[in-house]
Tab-separated table of C-alpha atoms and ligand atoms in Angstrom:
chain	number	residue	atom	x	y	z
A	1	UNK	CA	88.892	81.196	54.257
A	2	UNK	CA	86.150	82.481	56.518
A	3	UNK	CA	85.142	86.098	55.838
A	4	UNK	CA	84.592	88.633	58.609
A	5	UNK	CA	80.843	88.659	57.854
A	6	UNK	CA	80.574	84.868	57.978
A	7	UNK	CA	82.518	84.733	61.246
A	8	UNK	CA	80.241	87.384	62.721
A	9	UNK	CA	77.212	85.346	61.779
A	10	UNK	CA	78.576	82.143	63.296
A	11	UNK	CA	79.450	83.941	66.508
A	12	UNK	CA	76.072	85.678	66.705
A	13	UNK	CA	74.472	82.248	66.500
A	14	UNK	CA	76.165	81.193	69.729
A	15	UNK	CA	76.444	84.456	71.637
A	16	UNK	CA	80.220	84.816	71.170
A	17	UNK	CA	80.397	88.075	69.185
A	18	UNK	CA	82.949	89.475	71.638
A	19	UNK	CA	85.648	87.370	69.938
A	20	UNK	CA	85.685	89.988	67.171
A	21	UNK	CA	85.670	92.971	69.541
A	22	UNK	CA	89.247	94.015	68.691
A	23	UNK	CA	89.118	93.061	64.999
A	24	UNK	CA	89.445	96.683	63.840
A	25	UNK	CA	92.640	97.131	65.854
A	26	UNK	CA	94.373	94.101	64.319
A	27	UNK	CA	96.780	94.038	61.383
A	28	UNK	CA	96.060	91.870	58.342
A	29	UNK	CA	97.882	88.769	59.484
A	30	UNK	CA	96.325	88.914	62.971
A	31	UNK	CA	92.904	89.268	61.373
A	32	UNK	CA	93.500	86.251	59.159
A	33	UNK	CA	94.776	84.311	62.154
A	34	UNK	CA	91.704	85.149	64.227
A	35	UNK	CA	89.301	84.201	61.423
A	36	UNK	CA	91.141	80.948	60.917
A	37	UNK	CA	90.832	80.102	64.633
A	38	UNK	CA	87.104	80.809	64.483
A	39	UNK	CA	86.750	78.543	61.446
A	40	UNK	CA	88.448	75.681	63.308
A	41	UNK	CA	86.431	75.831	66.512
A	42	UNK	CA	83.582	73.425	67.037
A	43	UNK	CA	81.134	75.766	68.782
A	44	UNK	CA	78.638	72.962	69.329
A	45	UNK	CA	80.618	71.912	72.429
A	46	UNK	CA	79.099	74.961	74.118
A	47	UNK	CA	75.745	73.164	74.096
A	48	UNK	CA	77.156	70.944	76.824
A	49	UNK	CA	76.853	73.854	79.237
A	50	UNK	CA	73.082	73.485	79.097
A	51	UNK	CA	71.708	71.502	82.008
A	52	UNK	CA	69.581	69.261	79.796
A	53	UNK	CA	72.673	68.087	77.938
A	54	UNK	CA	74.490	67.021	81.071
A	55	UNK	CA	75.077	63.368	80.294
A	56	UNK	CA	75.530	62.329	83.928
A	57	UNK	CA	71.783	62.693	84.308
A	58	UNK	CA	71.314	59.889	81.829
A	59	UNK	CA	73.443	57.136	83.335
A	60	UNK	CA	72.168	53.559	83.347
A	61	UNK	CA	71.949	50.969	86.087
A	62	UNK	CA	75.241	50.290	87.846
A	63	UNK	CA	76.384	46.951	89.268
A	64	UNK	CA	79.716	45.891	90.786
A	65	UNK	CA	82.373	44.174	88.670
A	66	UNK	CA	84.860	41.710	90.140
A	67	UNK	CA	88.548	41.744	89.293
A	68	UNK	CA	91.337	39.302	88.710
A	69	UNK	CA	93.034	39.939	92.040
A	70	UNK	CA	96.689	40.216	92.972
A	71	UNK	CA	96.411	36.679	94.390
A	72	UNK	CA	94.830	35.272	91.227
A	73	UNK	CA	97.576	36.904	89.196
A	74	UNK	CA	100.285	35.429	91.390
A	75	UNK	CA	98.767	31.964	90.999
A	76	UNK	CA	98.698	32.301	87.205
A	77	UNK	CA	101.975	34.144	86.948
A	78	UNK	CA	103.657	31.779	84.534
A	79	UNK	CA	100.690	31.391	82.230
A	80	UNK	CA	100.023	35.138	81.987
A	81	UNK	CA	103.644	36.031	81.642
A	82	UNK	CA	104.172	33.526	78.833
A	83	UNK	CA	101.116	34.760	76.891
A	84	UNK	CA	102.100	38.406	77.385
A	85	UNK	CA	105.740	37.975	76.421
A	86	UNK	CA	104.715	35.976	73.358
A	87	UNK	CA	102.393	38.763	72.178
A	88	UNK	CA	105.097	41.385	72.738
A	89	UNK	CA	107.727	39.328	70.907
A	90	UNK	CA	105.336	38.917	68.004
A	91	UNK	CA	105.014	42.709	67.858
A	92	UNK	CA	101.318	42.625	68.724
A	93	UNK	CA	101.490	45.155	71.566
A	94	UNK	CA	102.005	48.921	71.375
A	95	UNK	CA	101.786	51.641	73.986
A	96	UNK	CA	100.176	55.060	73.783
A	97	UNK	CA	101.364	57.727	76.173
A	98	UNK	CA	98.752	60.400	76.815
A	99	UNK	CA	100.842	63.516	77.235
A	100	UNK	CA	98.629	66.208	75.769
A	101	UNK	CA	97.369	67.535	79.105
A	102	UNK	CA	98.402	70.855	80.535
A	103	UNK	CA	99.074	69.708	84.086
A	104	UNK	CA	97.583	72.896	85.503
A	105	UNK	CA	97.389	71.489	89.027
A	106	UNK	CA	101.119	70.885	89.097
A	107	UNK	CA	101.707	74.481	88.034
A	108	UNK	CA	104.696	73.618	85.836
A	109	UNK	CA	104.651	75.467	82.546
A	110	UNK	CA	106.466	72.838	80.484
A	111	UNK	CA	105.073	69.408	79.473
A	112	UNK	CA	104.541	67.358	82.625
A	113	UNK	CA	106.936	64.667	81.413
A	114	UNK	CA	109.743	67.218	81.609
A	115	UNK	CA	109.235	67.615	85.337
A	116	UNK	CA	112.269	66.507	87.346
A	117	UNK	CA	111.209	64.344	90.308
A	118	UNK	CA	114.828	63.623	91.229
A	119	UNK	CA	116.403	64.883	94.437
A	120	UNK	CA	120.129	64.208	94.209
A	121	UNK	CA	120.095	63.514	90.497
A	122	UNK	CA	117.986	64.365	87.505
A	123	UNK	CA	115.054	62.026	87.054
A	124	UNK	CA	112.387	63.286	84.713
A	125	UNK	CA	108.867	61.899	84.536
A	126	UNK	CA	109.431	60.827	80.907
A	127	UNK	CA	112.610	59.105	82.061
A	128	UNK	CA	110.752	57.161	84.775
A	129	UNK	CA	108.234	55.945	82.203
A	130	UNK	CA	110.869	54.954	79.673
A	131	UNK	CA	112.879	53.159	82.366
A	132	UNK	CA	109.758	51.191	83.273
A	133	UNK	CA	109.098	50.306	79.648
A	134	UNK	CA	112.737	49.270	79.215
A	135	UNK	CA	112.183	46.562	81.853
A	136	UNK	CA	109.695	44.952	79.471
A	137	UNK	CA	111.879	45.472	76.417
A	138	UNK	CA	114.714	43.700	78.218
A	139	UNK	CA	112.490	40.863	79.378
A	140	UNK	CA	110.887	40.327	75.969
A	141	UNK	CA	113.965	41.107	73.908
A	142	UNK	CA	111.809	43.265	71.631
A	143	UNK	CA	111.131	47.007	71.366
A	144	UNK	CA	107.561	48.069	72.060
A	145	UNK	CA	106.245	50.724	69.630
A	146	UNK	CA	105.534	53.845	71.658
A	147	UNK	CA	103.081	56.467	70.390
A	148	UNK	CA	103.114	59.768	72.246
A	149	UNK	CA	100.115	62.074	72.117
A	150	UNK	CA	100.969	65.728	72.606
A	151	UNK	CA	98.954	68.892	72.067
A	152	UNK	CA	99.683	71.943	69.955
A	153	UNK	CA	100.730	73.633	73.171
A	154	UNK	CA	103.426	71.173	74.185
A	155	UNK	CA	104.367	69.226	71.053
A	156	UNK	CA	107.552	71.112	70.164
A	157	UNK	CA	108.843	71.167	73.747
A	158	UNK	CA	108.151	67.454	74.169
A	159	UNK	CA	109.911	66.434	70.978
A	160	UNK	CA	112.945	68.643	71.499
A	161	UNK	CA	113.299	67.481	75.107
A	162	UNK	CA	113.199	63.805	74.191
A	163	UNK	CA	115.593	64.391	71.291
A	164	UNK	CA	117.968	66.272	73.569
A	165	UNK	CA	117.860	63.437	76.120
A	166	UNK	CA	118.271	60.839	73.378
A	167	UNK	CA	114.924	59.312	74.353
A	168	UNK	CA	116.518	58.199	77.617
A	169	UNK	CA	117.947	55.200	75.819
A	170	UNK	CA	114.774	54.151	74.018
A	171	UNK	CA	115.080	53.241	70.343
A	172	UNK	CA	113.641	56.298	68.592
A	173	UNK	CA	112.762	54.239	65.522
A	174	UNK	CA	109.947	52.871	67.664
A	175	UNK	CA	108.654	56.252	68.847
A	176	UNK	CA	105.984	58.301	67.058
A	177	UNK	CA	104.273	61.542	68.043
A	178	UNK	CA	100.802	62.778	67.215
A	179	UNK	CA	98.941	65.918	68.174
A	180	UNK	CA	95.472	66.010	69.697
A	181	UNK	CA	92.618	68.422	68.978
A	182	UNK	CA	91.732	71.585	70.843
A	183	UNK	CA	88.501	73.043	72.255
A	184	UNK	CA	87.610	76.558	73.460
A	185	UNK	CA	87.651	77.508	77.160
A	186	UNK	CA	84.855	79.580	78.690
A	187	UNK	CA	84.175	81.662	81.790
A	188	UNK	CA	81.401	80.722	84.210
A	189	UNK	CA	78.878	82.511	81.981
A	190	UNK	CA	79.811	80.449	78.948
A	191	UNK	CA	81.712	83.278	77.226
A	192	UNK	CA	84.796	82.054	75.411
A	193	UNK	CA	87.968	83.564	76.847
A	194	UNK	CA	90.535	85.399	74.728
A	195	UNK	CA	94.256	85.178	75.405
A	196	UNK	CA	95.053	88.282	73.400
A	197	UNK	CA	93.200	90.515	70.972
A	198	UNK	CA	93.779	88.028	68.188
A	199	UNK	CA	94.067	84.694	70.047
A	200	UNK	CA	91.111	82.728	71.312
A	201	UNK	CA	91.666	80.654	74.444
A	202	UNK	CA	91.741	77.051	73.357
A	203	UNK	CA	93.100	74.015	75.157
A	204	UNK	CA	93.538	70.292	74.545
A	205	UNK	CA	90.131	68.626	74.296
A	206	UNK	CA	90.722	65.824	76.792
A	207	UNK	CA	92.405	62.448	76.534
A	208	UNK	CA	89.385	60.700	74.961
A	209	UNK	CA	90.246	61.823	71.457
A	210	UNK	CA	93.522	59.899	71.393
A	211	UNK	CA	92.446	57.225	68.933
A	212	UNK	CA	90.746	59.537	66.462
A	213	UNK	CA	93.754	61.888	66.612
A	214	UNK	CA	96.072	58.938	66.041
A	215	UNK	CA	94.023	57.889	63.027
A	216	UNK	CA	93.960	61.445	61.681
A	217	UNK	CA	97.739	61.565	62.005
A	218	UNK	CA	97.865	58.618	59.596
A	219	UNK	CA	99.273	56.181	62.150
A	220	UNK	CA	96.574	53.517	61.973
A	221	UNK	CA	97.903	52.109	58.707
A	222	UNK	CA	101.318	51.705	60.308
A	223	UNK	CA	99.763	50.001	63.324
A	224	UNK	CA	97.972	47.562	61.077
A	225	UNK	CA	100.945	46.929	58.838
A	226	UNK	CA	103.016	46.090	61.869
A	227	UNK	CA	100.348	43.648	63.022
A	228	UNK	CA	99.726	45.440	66.322
A	229	UNK	CA	96.615	43.977	67.954
A	230	UNK	CA	96.667	45.521	71.441
A	231	UNK	CA	97.213	49.073	72.581
A	232	UNK	CA	98.109	49.907	76.156
A	233	UNK	CA	97.012	53.480	76.861
A	234	UNK	CA	98.472	55.189	79.895
A	235	UNK	CA	98.836	58.570	81.570
A	236	UNK	CA	102.021	60.582	81.750
A	237	UNK	CA	101.807	61.316	85.435
A	238	UNK	CA	102.077	57.922	87.110
A	239	UNK	CA	105.815	57.469	87.583
A	240	UNK	CA	105.406	53.860	88.750
A	241	UNK	CA	103.322	53.000	85.709
A	242	UNK	CA	104.058	49.539	84.290
A	243	UNK	CA	103.739	49.841	80.526
A	244	UNK	CA	102.975	46.939	78.169
A	245	UNK	CA	103.123	44.847	81.325
A	246	UNK	CA	103.403	41.241	80.083
A	247	UNK	CA	101.341	39.848	82.968
A	248	UNK	CA	98.510	42.265	82.285
A	249	UNK	CA	98.585	41.720	78.533
A	250	UNK	CA	98.721	37.962	79.117
A	251	UNK	CA	95.847	38.034	81.610
A	252	UNK	CA	93.615	39.939	79.187
A	253	UNK	CA	94.488	37.619	76.301
A	254	UNK	CA	93.910	34.501	78.431
A	255	UNK	CA	90.598	35.889	79.724
A	256	UNK	CA	89.231	36.183	76.183
A	257	UNK	CA	87.742	39.555	77.172
A	258	UNK	CA	87.782	42.504	74.815
A	259	UNK	CA	89.751	44.975	76.933
A	260	UNK	CA	91.491	45.456	80.245
A	261	UNK	CA	91.769	48.122	82.916
A	262	UNK	CA	94.325	48.223	85.694
A	263	UNK	CA	92.693	48.886	89.041
A	264	UNK	CA	93.700	49.325	92.662
A	265	UNK	CA	91.646	48.481	95.728
A	266	UNK	CA	90.166	51.696	97.052
A	267	UNK	CA	91.904	52.934	100.189
A	268	UNK	CA	88.548	53.990	101.681
A	269	UNK	CA	84.936	54.285	100.516
A	270	UNK	CA	85.487	58.013	100.050
A	271	UNK	CA	88.622	57.875	97.958
A	272	UNK	CA	88.176	60.171	94.972
A	273	UNK	CA	88.778	57.719	92.139
A	274	UNK	CA	86.559	56.408	89.360
A	275	UNK	CA	85.455	52.813	89.890
A	276	UNK	CA	85.381	50.141	87.194
A	277	UNK	CA	81.961	48.509	87.319
A	278	UNK	CA	79.095	47.497	85.065
A	279	UNK	CA	76.515	49.884	83.669
A	280	UNK	CA	73.538	48.239	82.010
A	281	UNK	CA	75.563	45.044	81.847
A	282	UNK	CA	78.622	46.436	80.044
A	283	UNK	CA	81.844	47.794	81.546
A	284	UNK	CA	81.830	51.365	82.690
A	285	UNK	CA	83.563	53.753	85.021
A	286	UNK	CA	81.536	55.548	87.609
A	287	UNK	CA	83.185	58.722	88.862
A	288	UNK	CA	83.435	59.226	92.618
A	289	UNK	CA	81.080	62.200	92.496
A	290	UNK	CA	78.456	60.157	90.649
A	291	UNK	CA	78.319	57.469	93.333
A	292	UNK	CA	75.533	57.556	95.873
A	293	UNK	CA	76.407	56.978	99.545
A	294	UNK	CA	74.793	53.590	99.231
A	295	UNK	CA	77.051	52.607	96.317
A	296	UNK	CA	80.127	53.943	98.059
A	297	UNK	CA	79.590	51.900	101.204
A	298	UNK	CA	77.864	48.784	99.820
A	299	UNK	CA	79.590	45.568	100.952
A	300	UNK	CA	79.818	42.263	99.107
A	301	UNK	CA	79.335	38.786	100.618
A	302	UNK	CA	82.917	38.858	101.949
A	303	UNK	CA	82.369	42.127	103.743
A	304	UNK	CA	84.508	44.029	101.233
A	305	UNK	CA	83.481	47.147	99.324
A	306	UNK	CA	81.330	46.044	96.397
A	307	UNK	CA	82.494	49.017	94.278
A	308	UNK	CA	86.062	48.500	95.233
A	309	UNK	CA	88.270	48.809	92.198
A	310	UNK	CA	89.513	52.273	91.312
A	311	UNK	CA	90.981	52.930	87.872
A	312	UNK	CA	94.507	54.300	87.410
A	313	UNK	CA	94.324	55.307	83.738
A	314	UNK	CA	96.009	52.262	82.287
A	315	UNK	CA	93.852	50.455	79.738
A	316	UNK	CA	94.391	47.752	77.184
A	317	UNK	CA	92.268	48.001	74.050
A	318	UNK	CA	92.130	45.817	70.972
A	319	UNK	CA	92.799	47.580	67.696
A	320	UNK	CA	89.854	45.792	66.068
A	321	UNK	CA	87.397	47.142	68.592
A	322	UNK	CA	88.928	50.613	68.507
A	323	UNK	CA	88.311	50.740	64.779
A	324	UNK	CA	84.726	49.639	65.276
A	325	UNK	CA	84.017	52.446	67.754
A	326	UNK	CA	86.047	55.098	65.961
A	327	UNK	CA	82.991	57.070	64.890
A	328	UNK	CA	81.040	56.641	68.111
A	329	UNK	CA	80.617	59.950	69.893
A	330	UNK	CA	82.195	60.209	73.324
A	331	UNK	CA	80.348	62.266	75.928
A	332	UNK	CA	81.812	65.704	76.576
A	333	UNK	CA	82.727	66.521	80.174
A	334	UNK	CA	82.595	70.130	81.310
A	335	UNK	CA	85.514	70.528	83.726
A	336	UNK	CA	86.491	73.412	85.967
A	337	UNK	CA	90.036	74.658	85.360
A	338	UNK	CA	92.376	77.613	85.778
A	339	UNK	CA	92.333	79.374	82.404
A	340	UNK	CA	94.747	82.170	81.466
A	341	UNK	CA	92.829	85.045	79.861
A	342	UNK	CA	93.051	88.638	78.696
A	343	UNK	CA	91.266	91.137	80.936
A	344	UNK	CA	89.518	94.378	79.850
A	345	UNK	CA	92.855	96.199	79.925
A	346	UNK	CA	94.321	93.776	77.446
A	347	UNK	CA	96.556	92.115	80.035
A	348	UNK	CA	97.102	88.384	80.251
A	349	UNK	CA	96.001	87.093	83.666
A	350	UNK	CA	97.099	83.682	84.971
A	351	UNK	CA	94.545	82.856	87.654
A	352	UNK	CA	95.551	80.918	90.758
A	353	UNK	CA	92.155	79.315	91.160
A	354	UNK	CA	89.647	77.883	88.695
A	355	UNK	CA	87.876	80.570	86.697
A	356	UNK	CA	85.909	78.679	84.094
A	357	UNK	CA	85.301	75.540	82.135
A	358	UNK	CA	87.014	73.436	79.511
A	359	UNK	CA	85.419	70.727	77.395
A	360	UNK	CA	86.988	67.295	77.448
A	361	UNK	CA	86.303	63.805	76.243
A	362	UNK	CA	87.822	61.104	78.429
A	363	UNK	CA	89.477	57.802	77.611
A	364	UNK	CA	87.530	56.175	80.440
A	365	UNK	CA	84.359	56.613	78.404
A	366	UNK	CA	85.848	54.282	75.793
A	367	UNK	CA	85.625	51.508	78.352
A	368	UNK	CA	81.854	51.791	78.198
A	369	UNK	CA	81.997	51.054	74.472
A	370	UNK	CA	83.642	47.685	75.090
A	371	UNK	CA	81.583	44.516	75.379
A	372	UNK	CA	83.768	43.310	78.218
A	373	UNK	CA	86.715	44.452	80.295
A	374	UNK	CA	89.060	42.608	82.621
A	375	UNK	CA	89.587	44.528	85.850
A	376	UNK	CA	93.191	43.674	86.680
A	377	UNK	CA	94.221	44.442	90.240
A	378	UNK	CA	97.649	45.853	91.033
A	379	UNK	CA	99.341	46.878	94.246
A	380	UNK	CA	98.981	50.638	94.542
A	381	UNK	CA	102.241	51.033	96.426
A	382	UNK	CA	104.053	49.361	93.545
A	383	UNK	CA	102.243	50.761	90.536
A	384	UNK	CA	100.423	53.949	91.394
A	385	UNK	CA	102.322	57.152	92.062
A	386	UNK	CA	100.610	59.936	90.140
A	387	UNK	CA	102.115	63.410	90.067
A	388	UNK	CA	99.055	65.638	89.908
A	389	UNK	CA	99.750	68.346	92.486
A	390	UNK	CA	102.828	70.161	93.725
A	391	UNK	CA	102.187	69.119	97.339
A	392	UNK	CA	99.842	66.897	99.360
A	393	UNK	CA	97.833	64.038	97.861
A	394	UNK	CA	99.108	62.648	94.536
A	395	UNK	CA	101.980	65.059	94.554
A	396	UNK	CA	105.651	65.267	93.757
A	397	UNK	CA	106.312	64.425	97.437
A	398	UNK	CA	104.098	61.346	97.549
A	399	UNK	CA	105.470	60.105	94.215
A	400	UNK	CA	109.058	60.517	95.457
A	401	UNK	CA	108.238	58.530	98.557
A	402	UNK	CA	106.772	55.696	96.472
A	403	UNK	CA	109.636	55.749	93.982
A	404	UNK	CA	112.129	55.409	96.841
A	405	UNK	CA	110.047	52.632	98.383
A	406	UNK	CA	110.356	50.770	95.070
A	407	UNK	CA	114.096	51.102	94.983
A	408	UNK	CA	114.321	53.909	92.428
A	409	UNK	CA	117.307	56.167	93.082
A	410	UNK	CA	116.325	59.774	93.307
B	501	UTP	P1	94.584	64.927	83.794
B	501	UTP	O1	93.156	64.637	83.888
B	501	UTP	O2	95.390	64.816	85.041
B	501	UTP	O3	94.757	66.376	83.148
B	501	UTP	O4	95.212	64.020	82.669
B	501	UTP	P2	96.023	67.313	82.975
B	501	UTP	O5	95.650	68.328	81.939
B	501	UTP	O6	97.284	66.542	82.695
B	501	UTP	O7	96.244	67.978	84.387
B	501	UTP	P3	95.397	69.089	85.167
B	501	UTP	O8	94.055	68.491	85.434
B	501	UTP	O9	95.325	70.303	84.285
B	501	UTP	O10	96.200	69.326	86.419
B	501	UTP	C1	95.332	62.637	82.747
B	501	UTP	C2	96.182	62.183	81.583
B	501	UTP	O11	95.581	62.505	80.344
B	501	UTP	C3	96.433	63.319	79.561
B	501	UTP	C4	97.391	63.950	80.542
B	501	UTP	O12	98.579	64.356	79.889
B	501	UTP	C5	97.575	62.829	81.537
B	501	UTP	O13	98.475	61.867	81.050
B	501	UTP	N1	95.641	64.317	78.841
B	501	UTP	C6	94.756	65.097	79.504
B	501	UTP	C7	95.815	64.436	77.487
B	501	UTP	O14	96.640	63.707	76.878
B	501	UTP	N2	95.068	65.363	76.831
B	501	UTP	C8	94.188	66.164	77.459
B	501	UTP	O15	93.539	66.991	76.792
B	501	UTP	C9	94.020	66.020	78.831
């Protein structure tokens, strides 16, 4: 157990002494709790606030990457479908649902998967995803193991909700949960926020840590025992998400490439999505804000956008490669967020606009650790309906419209 003196020293070393400001006012158990939080925090993430550590400054040379297009996929439908279904039947494919985020933009204080997108009936985001996965289970005649990543903040709610709803008909024997790590949140001056006199403001550390958290939870041995070779990682918020999609799995297997990423054609050069491309000859995702005007508008020999394929957070990784890169360090992104905090009067404030930074690693950076990646094009109106915001772009409204367009009863 960390002593008060040791904690003070650690905090002095990184300019965060204020975390102990109320120590004298706390009772014994609150004191122990606070010291334990301090002992668990990796304060080195704060170094990422320094300009010289901003990794975007050190990006390599980008080049466009072509995709297997919707047309190509249609032409090879039978071949891909056969290979994908075979792999699923042989139990070689699992899915990982990234549901550890806090969904601050949506402004819903429960796990995002518990959000009801229905209009005349209940239709929860988790339900949409499970319904989509059930299509594959029915086609393959085999359950797909589903691993759900939660965070300390939403784990209990997620599990009790899915239990209460009987996993929306999914076989719970095939469902596992694991909890991701946390990182501190800071104000614009790099001072770590407090949520109360004894609680430090910490939040999930981004979706990039999913594999290491899964390993730490002891699930890798199970994955290997079951003979799972491919993991389809996907986000909670895309209600049209196809999961363990046999065509996609089959296309990646037939391509002989090491990984896959589902992409959509960008709606316009300025669309704010990350683009799957090459960086120094290996796959990479360039964020929209990292692209120069020239990259954004560059045309290929067919007059189409050269950097055309936006990612939708649906990747296929091989377990072998994931194990090989397990100890590779992912870059840490400093992201602006709305962070609840305790003010000088000891009151908890829930800000309505961003008030500081969180530190996150991102699954998209794992793509850059792959030797190769198949960009697999899908129709955005059929497979991309993210619920990020309450209204406007990528919102509950736009997702409802797309669900209805795809024949889902709301
Ligand atoms: P987002 O980048 O949309 O983040 O997550 P978010 O926290 O859900 O939402 P905002 O930005 O606060 O509004 C993309 C996917 O990654 C998961 C999310 O649950 C979502 O499926 N995620 C994100 C995690 O699993 N852990 C995290 O720490 C962050």
